[in-house]
Amino acid sequence: MIAWEIILGGIAPAITFSLLQKCSFRQQPFIVKLVLGTTLVLLAAGTLGLLLFEWNGIFKHLPWYDKIANAFFQSATLRTAGFNSVDYGGLGVPAFIIMVMLMFIGGSPGGTAGGIKTTVAAVLGLTFHAALRRSDEVVVAKRRISQPVIIQAVAILLAALMTFFAVLMMLVITQSISVRRLVFETVSALCTVG
């Protein structure tokens, strides 16, 4: 139940109200579809990634259904709330990277989550996909994403990365803490994960 509350808070009240007003997914505005699609992809990818890399790691002593529940909960909470049901110190490197990426992306605009936002991640992912196809336009669901929106998404990503690396460098120079822990703390603070 807590995971679903975290997800609803992370997708923004406006998205939730739009879902309540229009029951059909087809009637939803494009932004609602983009936010929900990206949220579902992040939840699924995070859950599967954590299960894949931690099945015999931090989830080792749990029954299979608790492994799935914990992986889903972590995938939801890492993007906004910062709760944990497992010891993050025991995470392997691949799961740690997944965790940092989820924290860095965060939630959706207007929601309670920080990060670069799901919409920025979606625009960047769609732009990358268009580049692989050698397409001059970024099109999704018969809608073209304009050049200024793409430029804003790239600018947000670069600003977040530059800030992250500057803060991380300052902490590495001034603190005698492991780099892994400093990466976690930096992303957690900059992306406002609890």
Short mmCIF file of N, CA and C in Angstrom, two decimals:
data_model
loop_
_atom_site.label_atom_id
_atom_site.label_comp_id
_atom_site.label_asym_id
_atom_site.label_seq_id
_atom_site.Cartn_x
_atom_site.Cartn_y
_atom_site.Cartn_z
N MET A 1 0.82 -1.20 0.00
CA MET A 1 0.00 0.00 0.00
C MET A 1 0.86 1.26 0.00
N ILE A 2 1.93 1.27 0.80
CA ILE A 2 2.79 2.44 0.86
C ILE A 2 3.42 2.70 -0.50
N ALA A 3 3.82 1.65 -1.20
CA ALA A 3 4.45 1.82 -2.52
C ALA A 3 3.50 2.53 -3.47
N TRP A 4 2.22 2.18 -3.45
CA TRP A 4 1.25 2.82 -4.34
C TRP A 4 1.03 4.29 -3.97
N GLU A 5 1.08 4.60 -2.68
CA GLU A 5 0.97 6.00 -2.25
C GLU A 5 2.18 6.79 -2.72
N ILE A 6 3.35 6.19 -2.64
CA ILE A 6 4.57 6.83 -3.11
C ILE A 6 4.48 7.09 -4.62
N ILE A 7 4.00 6.10 -5.35
CA ILE A 7 3.86 6.24 -6.80
C ILE A 7 2.89 7.36 -7.14
N LEU A 8 1.74 7.40 -6.47
CA LEU A 8 0.75 8.46 -6.72
C LEU A 8 1.31 9.83 -6.39
N GLY A 9 2.05 9.94 -5.30
CA GLY A 9 2.67 11.21 -4.96
C GLY A 9 3.72 11.63 -5.96
N GLY A 10 4.42 10.66 -6.51
CA GLY A 10 5.47 10.93 -7.47
C GLY A 10 4.98 11.29 -8.85
N ILE A 11 3.74 10.92 -9.20
CA ILE A 11 3.24 11.25 -10.55
C ILE A 11 2.46 12.56 -10.59
N ALA A 12 2.21 13.17 -9.48
CA ALA A 12 1.58 14.50 -9.39
C ALA A 12 0.06 14.41 -9.25
N PRO A 13 -0.50 15.27 -8.43
CA PRO A 13 -1.96 15.31 -8.25
C PRO A 13 -2.71 15.57 -9.55
N ALA A 14 -2.18 16.41 -10.43
CA ALA A 14 -2.88 16.71 -11.68
C ALA A 14 -3.06 15.46 -12.53
N ILE A 15 -2.05 14.60 -12.54
CA ILE A 15 -2.14 13.34 -13.30
C ILE A 15 -3.19 12.43 -12.67
N THR A 16 -3.17 12.35 -11.35
CA THR A 16 -4.12 11.51 -10.63
C THR A 16 -5.55 11.98 -10.88
N PHE A 17 -5.78 13.30 -10.81
CA PHE A 17 -7.12 13.83 -11.05
C PHE A 17 -7.56 13.60 -12.49
N SER A 18 -6.64 13.71 -13.42
CA SER A 18 -6.98 13.45 -14.82
C SER A 18 -7.40 11.99 -15.00
N LEU A 19 -6.71 11.09 -14.31
CA LEU A 19 -7.08 9.67 -14.39
C LEU A 19 -8.47 9.42 -13.80
N LEU A 20 -8.79 10.12 -12.73
CA LEU A 20 -10.10 9.96 -12.10
C LEU A 20 -11.22 10.55 -12.95
N GLN A 21 -10.94 11.63 -13.67
CA GLN A 21 -11.96 12.28 -14.48
C GLN A 21 -12.24 11.53 -15.77
N LYS A 22 -11.21 11.01 -16.39
CA LYS A 22 -11.36 10.32 -17.67
C LYS A 22 -10.91 8.88 -17.49
N CYS A 23 -11.85 7.98 -17.45
CA CYS A 23 -11.53 6.58 -17.18
C CYS A 23 -10.77 5.91 -18.32
N SER A 24 -11.01 6.37 -19.54
CA SER A 24 -10.36 5.75 -20.69
C SER A 24 -8.94 6.31 -20.86
N PHE A 25 -7.99 5.41 -21.04
CA PHE A 25 -6.60 5.83 -21.23
C PHE A 25 -6.45 6.60 -22.53
N ARG A 26 -7.24 6.26 -23.53
CA ARG A 26 -7.17 6.94 -24.83
C ARG A 26 -7.58 8.41 -24.73
N GLN A 27 -8.45 8.73 -23.79
CA GLN A 27 -8.92 10.11 -23.64
C GLN A 27 -7.94 10.99 -22.87
N GLN A 28 -6.93 10.39 -22.29
CA GLN A 28 -5.98 11.15 -21.48
C GLN A 28 -5.10 12.04 -22.36
N PRO A 29 -4.72 13.21 -21.83
CA PRO A 29 -3.79 14.07 -22.56
C PRO A 29 -2.44 13.37 -22.76
N PHE A 30 -1.69 13.85 -23.74
CA PHE A 30 -0.40 13.24 -24.07
C PHE A 30 0.53 13.20 -22.87
N ILE A 31 0.59 14.28 -22.10
CA ILE A 31 1.51 14.34 -20.96
C ILE A 31 1.18 13.26 -19.93
N VAL A 32 -0.10 12.98 -19.74
CA VAL A 32 -0.50 11.93 -18.80
C VAL A 32 0.00 10.57 -19.29
N LYS A 33 -0.16 10.32 -20.56
CA LYS A 33 0.31 9.06 -21.13
C LYS A 33 1.83 8.94 -21.03
N LEU A 34 2.53 10.04 -21.29
CA LEU A 34 3.99 10.04 -21.21
C LEU A 34 4.46 9.77 -19.78
N VAL A 35 3.85 10.44 -18.81
CA VAL A 35 4.23 10.26 -17.40
C VAL A 35 3.93 8.84 -16.94
N LEU A 36 2.74 8.35 -17.24
CA LEU A 36 2.37 6.99 -16.81
C LEU A 36 3.23 5.93 -17.49
N GLY A 37 3.46 6.10 -18.78
CA GLY A 37 4.29 5.14 -19.50
C GLY A 37 5.71 5.08 -18.95
N THR A 38 6.28 6.26 -18.72
CA THR A 38 7.64 6.32 -18.18
C THR A 38 7.69 5.75 -16.76
N THR A 39 6.69 6.08 -15.96
CA THR A 39 6.62 5.56 -14.59
C THR A 39 6.55 4.03 -14.59
N LEU A 40 5.71 3.48 -15.46
CA LEU A 40 5.59 2.02 -15.54
C LEU A 40 6.89 1.37 -16.01
N VAL A 41 7.55 1.98 -16.99
CA VAL A 41 8.83 1.44 -17.48
C VAL A 41 9.86 1.46 -16.36
N LEU A 42 9.94 2.58 -15.62
CA LEU A 42 10.92 2.67 -14.52
C LEU A 42 10.61 1.68 -13.41
N LEU A 43 9.33 1.53 -13.08
CA LEU A 43 8.97 0.56 -12.04
C LEU A 43 9.31 -0.86 -12.46
N ALA A 44 8.96 -1.21 -13.70
CA ALA A 44 9.23 -2.56 -14.19
C ALA A 44 10.73 -2.81 -14.31
N ALA A 45 11.46 -1.86 -14.91
CA ALA A 45 12.90 -2.04 -15.09
C ALA A 45 13.62 -2.09 -13.75
N GLY A 46 13.22 -1.23 -12.82
CA GLY A 46 13.84 -1.24 -11.49
C GLY A 46 13.57 -2.52 -10.75
N THR A 47 12.33 -2.97 -10.80
CA THR A 47 11.96 -4.22 -10.11
C THR A 47 12.72 -5.40 -10.70
N LEU A 48 12.70 -5.52 -12.03
CA LEU A 48 13.39 -6.64 -12.68
C LEU A 48 14.90 -6.58 -12.47
N GLY A 49 15.47 -5.39 -12.56
CA GLY A 49 16.90 -5.24 -12.36
C GLY A 49 17.32 -5.63 -10.95
N LEU A 50 16.58 -5.15 -9.96
CA LEU A 50 16.90 -5.49 -8.58
C LEU A 50 16.73 -6.99 -8.32
N LEU A 51 15.68 -7.57 -8.89
CA LEU A 51 15.49 -9.02 -8.74
C LEU A 51 16.63 -9.80 -9.39
N LEU A 52 17.00 -9.38 -10.59
CA LEU A 52 18.05 -10.07 -11.32
C LEU A 52 19.37 -10.05 -10.57
N PHE A 53 19.75 -8.87 -10.06
CA PHE A 53 21.07 -8.73 -9.44
C PHE A 53 21.10 -9.04 -7.95
N GLU A 54 19.94 -9.07 -7.30
CA GLU A 54 19.94 -9.29 -5.85
C GLU A 54 19.14 -10.51 -5.42
N TRP A 55 18.70 -11.34 -6.35
CA TRP A 55 17.93 -12.54 -6.01
C TRP A 55 18.70 -13.38 -5.00
N ASN A 56 19.98 -13.56 -5.23
CA ASN A 56 20.81 -14.32 -4.30
C ASN A 56 21.73 -13.40 -3.49
N GLY A 57 21.40 -12.12 -3.48
CA GLY A 57 22.15 -11.12 -2.71
C GLY A 57 21.36 -10.72 -1.47
N ILE A 58 20.94 -9.47 -1.41
CA ILE A 58 20.22 -9.01 -0.22
C ILE A 58 18.84 -9.66 -0.07
N PHE A 59 18.30 -10.20 -1.15
CA PHE A 59 17.00 -10.88 -1.08
C PHE A 59 17.15 -12.37 -0.81
N LYS A 60 18.36 -12.85 -0.65
CA LYS A 60 18.64 -14.28 -0.58
C LYS A 60 17.80 -15.02 0.45
N HIS A 61 17.60 -14.44 1.61
CA HIS A 61 16.92 -15.15 2.70
C HIS A 61 15.40 -14.96 2.69
N LEU A 62 14.87 -14.34 1.65
CA LEU A 62 13.44 -14.09 1.57
C LEU A 62 12.75 -15.11 0.69
N PRO A 63 11.49 -15.44 0.97
CA PRO A 63 10.73 -16.28 0.03
C PRO A 63 10.54 -15.50 -1.28
N TRP A 64 10.24 -16.22 -2.38
CA TRP A 64 10.18 -15.60 -3.70
C TRP A 64 9.20 -14.44 -3.76
N TYR A 65 8.04 -14.55 -3.09
CA TYR A 65 7.05 -13.47 -3.16
C TYR A 65 7.51 -12.24 -2.41
N ASP A 66 8.29 -12.42 -1.33
CA ASP A 66 8.86 -11.27 -0.63
C ASP A 66 9.99 -10.64 -1.43
N LYS A 67 10.71 -11.44 -2.20
CA LYS A 67 11.75 -10.89 -3.08
C LYS A 67 11.11 -9.94 -4.09
N ILE A 68 10.01 -10.38 -4.69
CA ILE A 68 9.31 -9.56 -5.68
C ILE A 68 8.74 -8.31 -5.02
N ALA A 69 8.10 -8.47 -3.87
CA ALA A 69 7.52 -7.33 -3.17
C ALA A 69 8.58 -6.31 -2.76
N ASN A 70 9.70 -6.78 -2.26
CA ASN A 70 10.77 -5.88 -1.85
C ASN A 70 11.41 -5.18 -3.05
N ALA A 71 11.60 -5.90 -4.14
CA ALA A 71 12.17 -5.28 -5.34
C ALA A 71 11.23 -4.21 -5.88
N PHE A 72 9.93 -4.49 -5.90
CA PHE A 72 8.95 -3.50 -6.36
C PHE A 72 8.93 -2.29 -5.43
N PHE A 73 8.93 -2.53 -4.13
CA PHE A 73 8.91 -1.44 -3.16
C PHE A 73 10.14 -0.55 -3.32
N GLN A 74 11.31 -1.16 -3.46
CA GLN A 74 12.54 -0.37 -3.63
C GLN A 74 12.49 0.41 -4.94
N SER A 75 11.98 -0.20 -5.99
CA SER A 75 11.88 0.48 -7.27
C SER A 75 10.97 1.71 -7.18
N ALA A 76 9.93 1.63 -6.38
CA ALA A 76 9.01 2.76 -6.20
C ALA A 76 9.59 3.81 -5.28
N THR A 77 10.14 3.40 -4.17
CA THR A 77 10.57 4.35 -3.15
C THR A 77 11.87 5.06 -3.49
N LEU A 78 12.73 4.44 -4.27
CA LEU A 78 14.01 5.05 -4.60
C LEU A 78 13.85 6.33 -5.41
N ARG A 79 12.76 6.48 -6.12
CA ARG A 79 12.58 7.65 -6.97
C ARG A 79 12.03 8.86 -6.22
N THR A 80 11.58 8.67 -4.99
CA THR A 80 11.04 9.83 -4.29
C THR A 80 11.10 9.75 -2.77
N ALA A 81 10.71 8.66 -2.16
CA ALA A 81 10.47 8.66 -0.71
C ALA A 81 11.71 8.33 0.11
N GLY A 82 12.55 7.45 -0.38
CA GLY A 82 13.76 7.12 0.35
C GLY A 82 13.59 6.11 1.47
N PHE A 83 12.44 5.44 1.54
CA PHE A 83 12.28 4.38 2.52
C PHE A 83 13.09 3.17 2.06
N ASN A 84 13.42 2.30 2.98
CA ASN A 84 14.06 1.06 2.56
C ASN A 84 13.54 -0.10 3.39
N SER A 85 13.46 -1.24 2.73
CA SER A 85 13.03 -2.47 3.40
C SER A 85 14.18 -3.47 3.45
N VAL A 86 15.30 -3.09 2.90
CA VAL A 86 16.50 -3.92 2.90
C VAL A 86 17.70 -3.04 3.23
N ASP A 87 18.81 -3.68 3.57
CA ASP A 87 20.03 -2.94 3.89
C ASP A 87 20.75 -2.55 2.60
N TYR A 88 20.78 -1.25 2.31
CA TYR A 88 21.44 -0.78 1.09
C TYR A 88 22.93 -1.07 1.10
N GLY A 89 23.52 -1.20 2.26
CA GLY A 89 24.94 -1.49 2.36
C GLY A 89 25.31 -2.84 1.77
N GLY A 90 24.35 -3.75 1.69
CA GLY A 90 24.61 -5.07 1.15
C GLY A 90 24.39 -5.20 -0.34
N LEU A 91 24.00 -4.11 -1.02
CA LEU A 91 23.74 -4.16 -2.45
C LEU A 91 25.02 -4.39 -3.24
N GLY A 92 24.92 -5.21 -4.27
CA GLY A 92 26.02 -5.37 -5.20
C GLY A 92 26.14 -4.15 -6.09
N VAL A 93 27.22 -4.03 -6.83
CA VAL A 93 27.46 -2.85 -7.66
C VAL A 93 26.39 -2.67 -8.74
N PRO A 94 25.96 -3.71 -9.48
CA PRO A 94 24.92 -3.49 -10.49
C PRO A 94 23.61 -2.95 -9.88
N ALA A 95 23.19 -3.50 -8.76
CA ALA A 95 21.97 -3.02 -8.11
C ALA A 95 22.15 -1.60 -7.58
N PHE A 96 23.35 -1.29 -7.11
CA PHE A 96 23.65 0.07 -6.64
C PHE A 96 23.52 1.07 -7.79
N ILE A 97 24.01 0.70 -8.98
CA ILE A 97 23.91 1.58 -10.15
C ILE A 97 22.45 1.78 -10.53
N ILE A 98 21.65 0.72 -10.50
CA ILE A 98 20.21 0.85 -10.78
C ILE A 98 19.58 1.79 -9.77
N MET A 99 19.92 1.63 -8.52
CA MET A 99 19.38 2.46 -7.45
C MET A 99 19.72 3.93 -7.70
N VAL A 100 20.96 4.23 -8.04
CA VAL A 100 21.39 5.61 -8.28
C VAL A 100 20.66 6.19 -9.50
N MET A 101 20.49 5.39 -10.55
CA MET A 101 19.78 5.88 -11.73
C MET A 101 18.32 6.20 -11.41
N LEU A 102 17.65 5.34 -10.64
CA LEU A 102 16.26 5.61 -10.26
C LEU A 102 16.16 6.88 -9.42
N MET A 103 17.10 7.05 -8.49
CA MET A 103 17.10 8.25 -7.65
C MET A 103 17.35 9.49 -8.52
N PHE A 104 18.26 9.39 -9.49
CA PHE A 104 18.61 10.52 -10.34
C PHE A 104 17.42 10.95 -11.20
N ILE A 105 16.66 10.01 -11.72
CA ILE A 105 15.50 10.34 -12.55
C ILE A 105 14.38 10.92 -11.70
N GLY A 106 14.09 10.30 -10.58
CA GLY A 106 13.07 10.83 -9.68
C GLY A 106 11.65 10.63 -10.18
N GLY A 107 10.80 11.58 -9.86
CA GLY A 107 9.38 11.48 -10.19
C GLY A 107 8.98 12.38 -11.34
N SER A 108 7.72 12.76 -11.36
CA SER A 108 7.17 13.54 -12.45
C SER A 108 6.98 15.00 -12.05
N PRO A 109 6.92 15.89 -13.04
CA PRO A 109 6.70 17.31 -12.72
C PRO A 109 5.39 17.51 -11.96
N GLY A 110 5.45 18.32 -10.94
CA GLY A 110 4.25 18.59 -10.14
C GLY A 110 4.05 17.61 -9.00
N GLY A 111 4.84 16.53 -8.97
CA GLY A 111 4.74 15.54 -7.91
C GLY A 111 5.65 15.89 -6.74
N THR A 112 5.69 15.01 -5.78
CA THR A 112 6.49 15.25 -4.57
C THR A 112 7.94 14.81 -4.72
N ALA A 113 8.28 14.23 -5.85
CA ALA A 113 9.62 13.69 -6.05
C ALA A 113 10.55 14.73 -6.66
N GLY A 114 11.85 14.50 -6.47
CA GLY A 114 12.86 15.35 -7.08
C GLY A 114 13.39 14.70 -8.33
N GLY A 115 14.69 14.85 -8.55
CA GLY A 115 15.33 14.26 -9.71
C GLY A 115 15.15 15.09 -10.96
N ILE A 116 15.64 14.58 -12.08
CA ILE A 116 15.53 15.32 -13.34
C ILE A 116 14.12 15.21 -13.92
N LYS A 117 13.32 14.32 -13.42
CA LYS A 117 11.91 14.10 -13.75
C LYS A 117 11.74 13.05 -14.86
N THR A 118 10.63 12.36 -14.77
CA THR A 118 10.33 11.29 -15.72
C THR A 118 10.15 11.83 -17.13
N THR A 119 9.59 13.03 -17.26
CA THR A 119 9.37 13.59 -18.59
C THR A 119 10.69 13.90 -19.29
N VAL A 120 11.67 14.39 -18.54
CA VAL A 120 13.00 14.66 -19.11
C VAL A 120 13.63 13.34 -19.54
N ALA A 121 13.56 12.33 -18.68
CA ALA A 121 14.11 11.01 -19.03
C ALA A 121 13.42 10.45 -20.27
N ALA A 122 12.11 10.62 -20.36
CA ALA A 122 11.36 10.12 -21.52
C ALA A 122 11.79 10.84 -22.80
N VAL A 123 11.88 12.16 -22.75
CA VAL A 123 12.29 12.93 -23.93
C VAL A 123 13.71 12.53 -24.35
N LEU A 124 14.60 12.38 -23.39
CA LEU A 124 15.97 11.97 -23.71
C LEU A 124 16.00 10.56 -24.31
N GLY A 125 15.24 9.66 -23.73
CA GLY A 125 15.17 8.30 -24.26
C GLY A 125 14.59 8.25 -25.67
N LEU A 126 13.53 9.02 -25.89
CA LEU A 126 12.91 9.07 -27.23
C LEU A 126 13.84 9.72 -28.24
N THR A 127 14.59 10.73 -27.81
CA THR A 127 15.56 11.39 -28.69
C THR A 127 16.67 10.41 -29.08
N PHE A 128 17.14 9.66 -28.09
CA PHE A 128 18.16 8.65 -28.36
C PHE A 128 17.64 7.61 -29.35
N HIS A 129 16.41 7.17 -29.16
CA HIS A 129 15.80 6.19 -30.06
C HIS A 129 15.68 6.75 -31.48
N ALA A 130 15.29 8.02 -31.60
CA ALA A 130 15.19 8.65 -32.91
C ALA A 130 16.57 8.75 -33.57
N ALA A 131 17.59 9.07 -32.77
CA ALA A 131 18.94 9.16 -33.31
C ALA A 131 19.43 7.81 -33.83
N LEU A 132 19.10 6.73 -33.10
CA LEU A 132 19.48 5.39 -33.56
C LEU A 132 18.82 5.05 -34.89
N ARG A 133 17.60 5.55 -35.07
CA ARG A 133 16.88 5.30 -36.33
C ARG A 133 17.25 6.31 -37.41
N ARG A 134 18.14 7.24 -37.06
CA ARG A 134 18.58 8.31 -37.97
C ARG A 134 17.40 9.16 -38.43
N SER A 135 16.49 9.40 -37.51
CA SER A 135 15.32 10.23 -37.80
C SER A 135 15.61 11.67 -37.40
N ASP A 136 15.09 12.61 -38.20
CA ASP A 136 15.27 14.02 -37.90
C ASP A 136 14.26 14.52 -36.87
N GLU A 137 13.23 13.73 -36.63
CA GLU A 137 12.18 14.15 -35.70
C GLU A 137 12.00 13.10 -34.61
N VAL A 138 11.62 13.59 -33.44
CA VAL A 138 11.28 12.70 -32.32
C VAL A 138 9.77 12.62 -32.27
N VAL A 139 9.24 11.45 -32.59
CA VAL A 139 7.79 11.27 -32.66
C VAL A 139 7.40 10.12 -31.75
N VAL A 140 6.35 10.35 -30.96
CA VAL A 140 5.80 9.30 -30.11
C VAL A 140 4.28 9.46 -30.10
N ALA A 141 3.59 8.37 -30.28
CA ALA A 141 2.12 8.36 -30.31
C ALA A 141 1.59 9.42 -31.28
N LYS A 142 2.20 9.49 -32.45
CA LYS A 142 1.81 10.41 -33.52
C LYS A 142 1.96 11.89 -33.13
N ARG A 143 2.78 12.14 -32.13
CA ARG A 143 3.04 13.52 -31.70
C ARG A 143 4.53 13.79 -31.80
N ARG A 144 4.85 14.94 -32.37
CA ARG A 144 6.26 15.34 -32.52
C ARG A 144 6.69 16.14 -31.31
N ILE A 145 7.84 15.79 -30.77
CA ILE A 145 8.41 16.55 -29.66
C ILE A 145 9.28 17.64 -30.27
N SER A 146 9.00 18.88 -29.91
CA SER A 146 9.67 20.01 -30.55
C SER A 146 11.13 20.12 -30.13
N GLN A 147 11.90 20.79 -30.98
CA GLN A 147 13.33 20.99 -30.73
C GLN A 147 13.59 21.74 -29.42
N PRO A 148 12.84 22.81 -29.09
CA PRO A 148 13.09 23.49 -27.81
C PRO A 148 12.89 22.58 -26.60
N VAL A 149 11.94 21.67 -26.66
CA VAL A 149 11.71 20.73 -25.55
C VAL A 149 12.90 19.79 -25.42
N ILE A 150 13.42 19.33 -26.54
CA ILE A 150 14.59 18.44 -26.51
C ILE A 150 15.80 19.18 -25.94
N ILE A 151 15.99 20.42 -26.37
CA ILE A 151 17.11 21.22 -25.87
C ILE A 151 16.98 21.46 -24.37
N GLN A 152 15.77 21.73 -23.89
CA GLN A 152 15.55 21.90 -22.44
C GLN A 152 15.88 20.63 -21.68
N ALA A 153 15.48 19.48 -22.22
CA ALA A 153 15.76 18.20 -21.57
C ALA A 153 17.27 17.96 -21.47
N VAL A 154 17.98 18.24 -22.55
CA VAL A 154 19.44 18.07 -22.55
C VAL A 154 20.08 19.04 -21.55
N ALA A 155 19.58 20.28 -21.51
CA ALA A 155 20.12 21.27 -20.57
C ALA A 155 19.89 20.85 -19.13
N ILE A 156 18.72 20.32 -18.83
CA ILE A 156 18.42 19.86 -17.47
C ILE A 156 19.36 18.71 -17.09
N LEU A 157 19.53 17.77 -18.01
CA LEU A 157 20.44 16.65 -17.74
C LEU A 157 21.86 17.14 -17.49
N LEU A 158 22.36 18.02 -18.35
CA LEU A 158 23.73 18.50 -18.19
C LEU A 158 23.89 19.31 -16.91
N ALA A 159 22.91 20.14 -16.57
CA ALA A 159 22.99 20.91 -15.32
C ALA A 159 23.01 19.97 -14.11
N ALA A 160 22.17 18.94 -14.14
CA ALA A 160 22.13 17.98 -13.04
C ALA A 160 23.44 17.22 -12.92
N LEU A 161 23.99 16.78 -14.06
CA LEU A 161 25.25 16.03 -14.04
C LEU A 161 26.42 16.91 -13.57
N MET A 162 26.48 18.16 -14.06
CA MET A 162 27.56 19.04 -13.64
C MET A 162 27.48 19.34 -12.14
N THR A 163 26.27 19.56 -11.64
CA THR A 163 26.09 19.81 -10.21
C THR A 163 26.48 18.57 -9.41
N PHE A 164 26.02 17.42 -9.87
CA PHE A 164 26.35 16.17 -9.19
C PHE A 164 27.86 15.97 -9.09
N PHE A 165 28.57 16.11 -10.22
CA PHE A 165 30.01 15.87 -10.20
C PHE A 165 30.76 16.94 -9.40
N ALA A 166 30.30 18.18 -9.44
CA ALA A 166 30.95 19.23 -8.64
C ALA A 166 30.80 18.95 -7.15
N VAL A 167 29.58 18.62 -6.73
CA VAL A 167 29.35 18.31 -5.31
C VAL A 167 30.11 17.06 -4.90
N LEU A 168 30.07 16.05 -5.75
CA LEU A 168 30.79 14.81 -5.44
C LEU A 168 32.30 15.07 -5.30
N MET A 169 32.85 15.86 -6.19
CA MET A 169 34.27 16.18 -6.11
C MET A 169 34.60 16.91 -4.81
N MET A 170 33.76 17.86 -4.41
CA MET A 170 33.99 18.57 -3.15
C MET A 170 33.95 17.62 -1.96
N LEU A 171 32.99 16.70 -1.99
CA LEU A 171 32.89 15.74 -0.89
C LEU A 171 34.05 14.76 -0.87
N VAL A 172 34.48 14.31 -2.03
CA VAL A 172 35.61 13.37 -2.09
C VAL A 172 36.87 14.04 -1.54
N ILE A 173 37.05 15.32 -1.84
CA ILE A 173 38.23 16.04 -1.38
C ILE A 173 38.18 16.30 0.13
N THR A 174 37.00 16.58 0.66
CA THR A 174 36.89 17.02 2.07
C THR A 174 36.48 15.94 3.06
N GLN A 175 35.96 14.81 2.57
CA GLN A 175 35.45 13.78 3.48
C GLN A 175 36.24 12.49 3.34
N SER A 176 36.42 11.81 4.43
CA SER A 176 37.11 10.51 4.37
C SER A 176 36.07 9.39 4.47
N ILE A 177 35.17 9.38 3.50
CA ILE A 177 34.10 8.39 3.41
C ILE A 177 34.25 7.69 2.06
N SER A 178 33.80 6.46 1.96
CA SER A 178 33.93 5.72 0.69
C SER A 178 33.21 6.46 -0.43
N VAL A 179 33.75 6.36 -1.63
CA VAL A 179 33.17 7.03 -2.79
C VAL A 179 31.75 6.53 -3.04
N ARG A 180 31.54 5.24 -2.83
CA ARG A 180 30.20 4.67 -3.04
C ARG A 180 29.19 5.37 -2.14
N ARG A 181 29.54 5.55 -0.88
CA ARG A 181 28.62 6.20 0.05
C ARG A 181 28.43 7.68 -0.32
N LEU A 182 29.49 8.31 -0.78
CA LEU A 182 29.38 9.71 -1.19
C LEU A 182 28.49 9.87 -2.43
N VAL A 183 28.60 8.93 -3.36
CA VAL A 183 27.72 8.95 -4.54
C VAL A 183 26.27 8.84 -4.09
N PHE A 184 26.00 7.90 -3.20
CA PHE A 184 24.64 7.71 -2.69
C PHE A 184 24.13 8.98 -2.02
N GLU A 185 24.92 9.54 -1.13
CA GLU A 185 24.50 10.74 -0.40
C GLU A 185 24.32 11.94 -1.31
N THR A 186 25.19 12.08 -2.30
CA THR A 186 25.09 13.21 -3.24
C THR A 186 23.83 13.12 -4.06
N VAL A 187 23.57 11.96 -4.64
CA VAL A 187 22.36 11.78 -5.45
C VAL A 187 21.12 11.94 -4.58
N SER A 188 21.16 11.37 -3.39
CA SER A 188 20.03 11.46 -2.49
C SER A 188 19.71 12.93 -2.15
N ALA A 189 20.74 13.72 -1.87
CA ALA A 189 20.52 15.13 -1.52
C ALA A 189 20.09 15.96 -2.71
N LEU A 190 20.79 15.82 -3.84
CA LEU A 190 20.47 16.65 -5.02
C LEU A 190 19.12 16.31 -5.62
N CYS A 191 18.72 15.06 -5.53
CA CYS A 191 17.46 14.63 -6.13
C CYS A 191 16.34 14.53 -5.10
N THR A 192 16.59 15.03 -3.93
CA THR A 192 15.64 15.07 -2.80
C THR A 192 14.94 13.74 -2.55
N VAL A 193 15.74 12.70 -2.48
CA VAL A 193 15.22 11.39 -2.08
C VAL A 193 15.38 11.30 -0.58
N GLY A 194 14.31 10.92 0.13
CA GLY A 194 14.30 10.94 1.59
C GLY A 194 15.45 10.30 2.27
#
